[in-house]
Tab-separated table of C-alpha atoms in Angstrom:
chain	number	residue	atom	x	y	z
K	1	MET	CA	129.133	81.651	-31.314
K	2	ALA	CA	132.136	81.536	-33.642
K	3	ARG	CA	134.076	84.729	-34.093
K	4	GLN	CA	133.282	86.417	-37.399
K	5	THR	CA	135.471	88.230	-39.890
K	6	GLN	CA	134.643	90.219	-42.998
K	7	VAL	CA	135.814	89.234	-46.473
K	8	SER	CA	135.504	91.040	-49.766
K	9	ALA	CA	135.192	89.464	-53.199
K	10	GLN	CA	134.334	90.448	-56.747
K	11	ILE	CA	131.512	88.387	-58.291
K	12	SER	CA	129.897	88.444	-61.716
K	13	GLU	CA	126.643	90.285	-62.341
K	14	THR	CA	125.032	86.928	-63.133
K	15	THR	CA	126.038	85.479	-59.762
K	16	ARG	CA	124.889	88.629	-57.992
K	17	SER	CA	121.524	88.470	-59.745
K	18	LEU	CA	121.076	84.810	-58.789
K	19	MET	CA	121.978	85.618	-55.188
K	20	GLU	CA	119.586	88.591	-55.044
K	21	ARG	CA	116.717	86.507	-56.426
K	22	TYR	CA	117.363	83.697	-53.942
K	23	VAL	CA	117.585	86.100	-50.998
K	24	ARG	CA	114.330	87.822	-51.983
K	25	ARG	CA	112.555	84.496	-52.501
K	26	THR	CA	113.681	82.880	-49.240
K	27	GLY	CA	114.140	85.865	-46.947
K	28	ILE	CA	117.523	84.709	-45.656
K	29	LYS	CA	120.322	87.215	-45.176
K	30	LYS	CA	123.069	87.485	-47.803
K	31	GLY	CA	125.787	86.924	-45.227
K	32	HIS	CA	124.152	83.693	-44.077
K	33	LEU	CA	123.719	82.484	-47.662
K	34	ILE	CA	127.358	83.188	-48.501
K	35	GLU	CA	128.600	81.532	-45.294
K	36	GLN	CA	126.511	78.399	-45.897
K	37	ALA	CA	127.442	78.194	-49.584
K	38	LEU	CA	131.142	78.568	-48.838
K	39	VAL	CA	131.074	75.978	-46.048
K	40	HIS	CA	129.109	73.575	-48.250
K	41	HIS	CA	131.527	74.020	-51.165
K	42	LEU	CA	134.663	73.666	-49.050
K	43	GLN	CA	133.315	70.532	-47.353
K	44	ALA	CA	132.548	69.009	-50.751
K	45	LEU	CA	136.067	69.804	-51.971
K	46	ASP	CA	137.443	68.164	-48.830
K	47	GLU	CA	135.286	65.052	-48.895
K	48	LEU	CA	134.889	64.217	-52.583
K	49	PRO	CA	137.661	62.835	-54.782
K	50	ALA	CA	139.040	65.559	-57.062
K	51	GLU	CA	138.045	63.696	-60.243
K	52	TYR	CA	134.367	64.062	-59.290
K	53	ILE	CA	134.491	67.831	-58.851
K	54	ILE	CA	133.079	69.604	-61.901
K	55	CYS	CA	133.883	73.278	-62.391
K	56	PRO	CA	130.754	75.381	-62.940
K	57	ARG	CA	132.421	77.268	-65.789
K	58	ILE	CA	134.780	76.051	-68.450
K	59	VAL	CA	136.608	78.685	-70.482
K	60	VAL	CA	137.553	77.841	-74.054
K	61	SER	CA	138.631	79.950	-76.996
K	62	ARG	CA	136.040	81.099	-79.517
K	63	ARG	CA	137.519	78.708	-82.081
K	64	THR	CA	137.252	75.742	-79.709
K	65	GLY	CA	133.714	76.726	-78.701
K	66	GLU	CA	132.601	76.950	-82.327
K	67	GLU	CA	134.152	73.544	-83.042
K	68	MET	CA	132.375	72.044	-80.022
K	69	LEU	CA	129.042	73.442	-81.242
K	70	ARG	CA	129.655	72.119	-84.746
K	71	GLN	CA	130.427	68.648	-83.405
K	72	ALA	CA	127.399	68.660	-81.105
K	73	ASP	CA	125.052	69.709	-83.924
K	74	SER	CA	126.260	67.052	-86.342
K	75	ALA	CA	126.848	64.203	-83.909
K	76	GLU	CA	124.871	61.011	-84.339
K	77	PRO	CA	124.180	59.046	-81.164
K	78	THR	CA	126.349	55.979	-80.741
K	79	ALA	CA	124.911	52.502	-80.297
K	80	ALA	CA	125.995	52.606	-76.645
K	81	LEU	CA	124.134	55.878	-76.077
K	82	ARG	CA	121.008	54.529	-77.775
K	83	GLU	CA	121.158	51.427	-75.579
K	84	LEU	CA	121.647	53.531	-72.447
K	85	MET	CA	118.678	55.747	-73.284
K	86	ARG	CA	116.526	52.713	-74.140
K	87	ASP	CA	117.434	50.939	-70.882
K	88	GLY	CA	114.419	52.253	-68.936
K	89	ASP	CA	111.827	51.146	-71.527
């Protein structure tokens, strides 16, 4: 068995809540979940090209966020998007 070491990290309440729910639902230990998640993530970072890695959170200013929402609400689909969505019909 591989030698183990302890690490400490601060996580958000949201992440903690998600972890707690998953642990209760599946019955696996938190340490095992964290180990597997970290190994999985690090392997993906190693094996996938960087341009295909998508950050789970993107931080923008309030002004930028409001502008993004405004654009999303008023945006009309392009012809290319319509064609893409129609492709399966």
